Amino acid sequence: MPNKNDFEKVFARLKSVLQPYAKKMDVAQDTEMYYLLNTRHIMKNKQPLCFGGVRLGKAYVSFYLMSVYAAPDLLKSMSPELKKRMQGKSCFTFKEVDEKSLKELAQLTKAGAARFSDGKFIDGLRKLQSAGSKH
């Protein structure tokens, strides 16, 4: 069974990847188990656009990065090592601190933050959201 202390270290390290963006975004949750960061863009559903989060689970620590779901082209140059950590379209899982993967994830997060701060990109997401709600 994984060591809870190791997961706490992984959680803290993953949280540190998101924290530089907190000044320009809103921290929606910050507990020992969950850290959630929302952009200040309000979508058509009147909810803020989620940027990312970290969740301490029982089997691993999850890192969510919504910009890679909205802009999958950000993943084109992803290493096979980081790709192995993906679950679904925007979640990466860690059981231990892996500096190489964390460094790459930090670069991906930076690229995602740039994309989510682009007004034209966000307008495009809102249009997609509107089109999806009409079906």
Coordinates of C-alpha atoms in Angstrom, one line a residue:
M1 CA 0.0 0.0 0.0
P2 CA 1.4 3.5 -0.9
N3 CA 2.7 5.6 1.9
K4 CA 0.4 8.5 2.8
N5 CA 3.4 10.7 3.6
D6 CA 4.7 10.2 0.1
F7 CA 1.4 11.2 -1.3
E8 CA 1.4 14.3 0.8
K9 CA 4.8 15.2 -0.7
V10 CA 3.5 14.5 -4.2
F11 CA 0.4 16.6 -3.5
A12 CA 2.5 19.6 -2.3
R13 CA 4.8 19.3 -5.3
L14 CA 2.0 19.2 -7.8
K15 CA 0.2 22.1 -6.0
S16 CA 3.4 24.1 -6.4
V17 CA 3.1 23.7 -10.2
L18 CA -0.3 25.5 -10.1
Q19 CA 0.4 28.1 -7.4
P20 CA 2.3 30.6 -9.6
Y21 CA -1.0 31.2 -11.5
A22 CA -3.1 31.8 -8.4
K23 CA -2.4 35.6 -8.5
K24 CA -4.2 36.0 -11.9
M25 CA -6.8 33.3 -11.1
D26 CA -9.1 32.4 -8.2
V27 CA -8.4 29.6 -5.7
A28 CA -11.7 27.9 -5.5
Q29 CA -10.5 25.3 -2.9
D30 CA -7.4 24.8 -0.9
T31 CA -7.5 21.9 1.6
E32 CA -5.1 19.1 2.6
M33 CA -6.8 16.9 0.0
Y34 CA -7.8 19.2 -2.8
Y35 CA -6.5 22.4 -4.6
L36 CA -8.7 23.9 -7.3
L37 CA -7.8 26.9 -9.5
N38 CA -10.4 28.7 -11.7
T39 CA -9.8 31.3 -14.3
R40 CA -11.7 34.6 -14.0
H41 CA -13.5 33.8 -17.3
I42 CA -17.2 33.2 -16.8
M43 CA -18.6 30.7 -19.3
K44 CA -22.1 30.6 -20.8
N45 CA -23.3 28.4 -17.9
K46 CA -22.4 31.2 -15.5
Q47 CA -19.6 29.1 -14.0
P48 CA -15.9 30.1 -14.1
L49 CA -13.6 28.2 -16.5
C50 CA -11.6 25.7 -14.5
F51 CA -7.9 25.9 -15.0
G52 CA -6.7 23.0 -13.0
G53 CA -6.5 21.2 -9.7
V54 CA -4.7 18.6 -7.5
R55 CA -6.5 15.9 -5.6
L56 CA -4.9 13.6 -3.0
G57 CA -6.5 10.2 -3.5
K58 CA -6.1 6.7 -1.9
A59 CA -4.2 5.1 -4.8
Y60 CA -2.4 8.2 -6.3
V61 CA -2.4 12.0 -6.5
S62 CA -4.3 13.4 -9.5
F63 CA -3.3 16.6 -11.4
Y64 CA -6.0 18.1 -13.6
L65 CA -5.1 20.5 -16.4
M66 CA -8.2 21.6 -18.3
S67 CA -6.3 23.6 -20.9
V68 CA -5.1 20.3 -22.5
Y69 CA -8.7 19.1 -22.8
A70 CA -9.7 22.4 -24.5
A71 CA -6.5 22.6 -26.6
P72 CA -5.3 19.0 -27.2
D73 CA -2.6 20.4 -29.5
L74 CA -0.7 21.3 -26.4
L75 CA 0.0 17.6 -25.9
K76 CA 1.7 17.0 -29.3
S77 CA 5.3 17.1 -27.9
M78 CA 4.5 15.3 -24.7
S79 CA 7.1 12.7 -23.7
P80 CA 6.1 9.0 -23.5
E81 CA 6.8 9.1 -19.7
L82 CA 4.3 11.8 -19.1
K83 CA 1.8 10.3 -21.5
K84 CA 1.8 7.1 -19.4
R85 CA 0.6 9.2 -16.5
M86 CA -2.5 10.4 -18.3
Q87 CA -6.0 9.1 -17.4
G88 CA -8.6 10.5 -19.7
K89 CA -8.1 13.8 -21.5
S90 CA -6.9 16.1 -18.8
C91 CA -5.8 14.1 -15.8
F92 CA -2.2 13.0 -14.8
T93 CA -1.6 10.6 -11.9
F94 CA 1.4 10.4 -9.6
K95 CA 2.4 8.0 -6.8
E96 CA 5.8 9.5 -6.3
V97 CA 7.7 12.7 -7.0
D98 CA 9.2 12.4 -10.5
E99 CA 11.1 15.6 -11.2
K100 CA 11.5 15.0 -14.9
S101 CA 7.7 14.5 -15.4
L102 CA 7.0 17.4 -13.0
K103 CA 9.3 19.8 -14.9
E104 CA 7.5 18.8 -18.2
L105 CA 4.1 19.2 -16.5
A106 CA 5.1 22.7 -15.3
Q107 CA 6.0 23.6 -18.9
L108 CA 2.6 22.2 -20.1
T109 CA 0.8 24.2 -17.3
K110 CA 2.6 27.4 -18.4
A111 CA 1.5 26.8 -22.0
G112 CA -2.0 26.1 -20.8
A113 CA -2.1 29.3 -18.8
A114 CA -1.0 31.3 -21.8
R115 CA -3.8 29.7 -23.9
F116 CA -6.4 30.3 -21.2
S117 CA -5.3 34.0 -20.9
D118 CA -5.9 34.5 -24.7
G119 CA -9.3 36.2 -25.1
K120 CA -9.8 34.9 -28.6
F121 CA -9.2 31.3 -27.5
I122 CA -11.7 31.8 -24.6
D123 CA -14.3 33.4 -26.9
G124 CA -13.9 30.3 -29.1
L125 CA -14.6 28.0 -26.1
R126 CA -17.7 30.0 -25.2
K127 CA -19.0 29.6 -28.8
L128 CA -18.4 25.9 -28.6
Q129 CA -20.2 25.8 -25.3
S130 CA -23.2 27.6 -26.8
A131 CA -23.3 25.3 -29.8
G132 CA -23.2 22.3 -27.5
S133 CA -26.0 23.5 -25.4
K134 CA -28.3 23.9 -28.4
H135 CA -28.3 20.2 -29.1

